[in-house]
């Protein structure tokens, strides 16, 4: 078998310019060319995983089947490549150091002095190779978070240097940079990119390509300027302008000739050419005219005076997938749970996951409105728990019902922490200890969920500590709430819904369906929710 190939994607100039989407897009193109691809996301922070971070700090926390809590880019990789990844596909500084320290304690370095260089970069390479082996990949894409020039990613760049030194023909490094456009002279500026390449050069790495993000396409002159100043051939400067929809990116990059350049550098030949399904999807998206209006009632929007929709990235993507399939463009509005105004203008309302007590009453108010005014409602995790609280209070007559996450002394703790979780909370063991990852559930015959999935047994990803309190199930069911999905032992309530006779679509999931929706296969529950929203639009 030929040598394994590595493509490193690093950032220059600034973060947040779509490095994850670029990496996922390159992966998609090479996958379509017939190569077995895997992807690894490196986050230079010391946290072992993303689980303890507030979403406004670092965007959505994505969860994999094996329960690993990771960066939202894994969501991009899964959605673009239509594959499920595991913790082997995620690295952080904290994880790498932990492995090295554990090995040292186990005498695995045979009494040597264990040093930052070379042992940390060697561990990084070992971990990347392990991911490639697990996924039987011929090409492994490695995205390094942050931008070159930050102290904290220097050891990851050192790993690239080591690998390139040993396998010069098997490593390609792509710098994703950004070209600002100044309004007054209307010219894309290349200088920050030149500086970024020099900074990368100072770590001993010459990028093989520059992927130039900008609000508009690069002209030939700008490409030549970057090529000349950054030691590149002009064909290796790839223009990646803003796109209306991220799913367009693979087509833009391929049109710019990216895979031909990458494959020739790696000494590989394209095996087939088939981005057909993907192109058809993008074509469909571009032709959409009609809209469906969805309100997301949340609280992780604000950071200073900016709105951060990254906190709910997978929810947005899932809504898009289902709406696109139905032939509609979603118009998504952020509804601040603390200050919501009227929800009557929405065709559907989503209350997504969350933690803690802030703005909870606002969310409950929104759920009540959606239930009483018969607006299609989808509750995700916390959204399902709060829908249960709302139902308990306003339909089942349990006044003051609550989740013990919000009110420990509530008279009616309809949502409560399970005993094994309580132990963890009391021991301040917060990291990686929630109910995490894929769990099976059984669906009730005749229910909306059962019809949507078309199957009795499902597997969905979780991330929560609290559950519907088993002591209240009977009372809630008597009053008309249907627990249509349960854990196979019948103890845990995984889906709550109202029957069609009572409401066009009122459904909440204890799990996170948004983590499994893919552009070419929307999640069944989002599909059903959008269908109901469209029916409301037509009503
Ligand atoms: N805070 C809730 C819990 O821990 C819900 C979590 C979530 O929405 N992901 O159970």
mmCIF file of C-alpha atoms and ligand atoms in Angstrom, residues 353-355 380-382 385 405 463-466 512, ligand 1:
data_model
loop_
_atom_site.group_PDB
_atom_site.id
_atom_site.type_symbol
_atom_site.label_atom_id
_atom_site.label_comp_id
_atom_site.label_asym_id
_atom_site.label_seq_id
_atom_site.Cartn_x
_atom_site.Cartn_y
_atom_site.Cartn_z
ATOM 1 C CA UNK A 353 -30.477 22.886 24.584
ATOM 2 C CA UNK A 354 -29.082 24.892 27.443
ATOM 3 C CA UNK A 355 -27.919 24.953 31.023
ATOM 4 C CA UNK A 380 -34.205 19.922 22.052
ATOM 5 C CA UNK A 381 -32.929 18.515 25.345
ATOM 6 C CA UNK A 382 -33.473 21.477 27.709
ATOM 7 C CA UNK A 385 -37.407 19.343 29.726
ATOM 8 C CA UNK A 405 -31.510 22.336 37.951
ATOM 9 C CA UNK A 463 -25.628 15.469 26.511
ATOM 10 C CA UNK A 464 -27.417 16.186 29.764
ATOM 11 C CA UNK A 465 -27.568 15.389 33.480
ATOM 12 C CA UNK A 466 -31.260 15.759 34.167
ATOM 13 C CA UNK A 512 -29.947 16.085 20.332
HETATM 14 N N1 LIG B 1 -29.400 21.413 31.410
HETATM 15 C C1 LIG B 1 -30.079 20.233 31.015
HETATM 16 C C2 LIG B 1 -29.448 18.980 31.591
HETATM 17 O O1 LIG B 1 -28.322 18.989 31.998
HETATM 18 C C3 LIG B 1 -30.183 20.121 29.510
HETATM 19 C C4 LIG B 1 -28.884 19.980 28.815
HETATM 20 C C5 LIG B 1 -28.938 20.274 27.355
HETATM 21 O O2 LIG B 1 -29.846 20.926 26.872
HETATM 22 N N2 LIG B 1 -27.957 19.820 26.629
HETATM 23 O O3 LIG B 1 -30.066 17.945 31.664
#
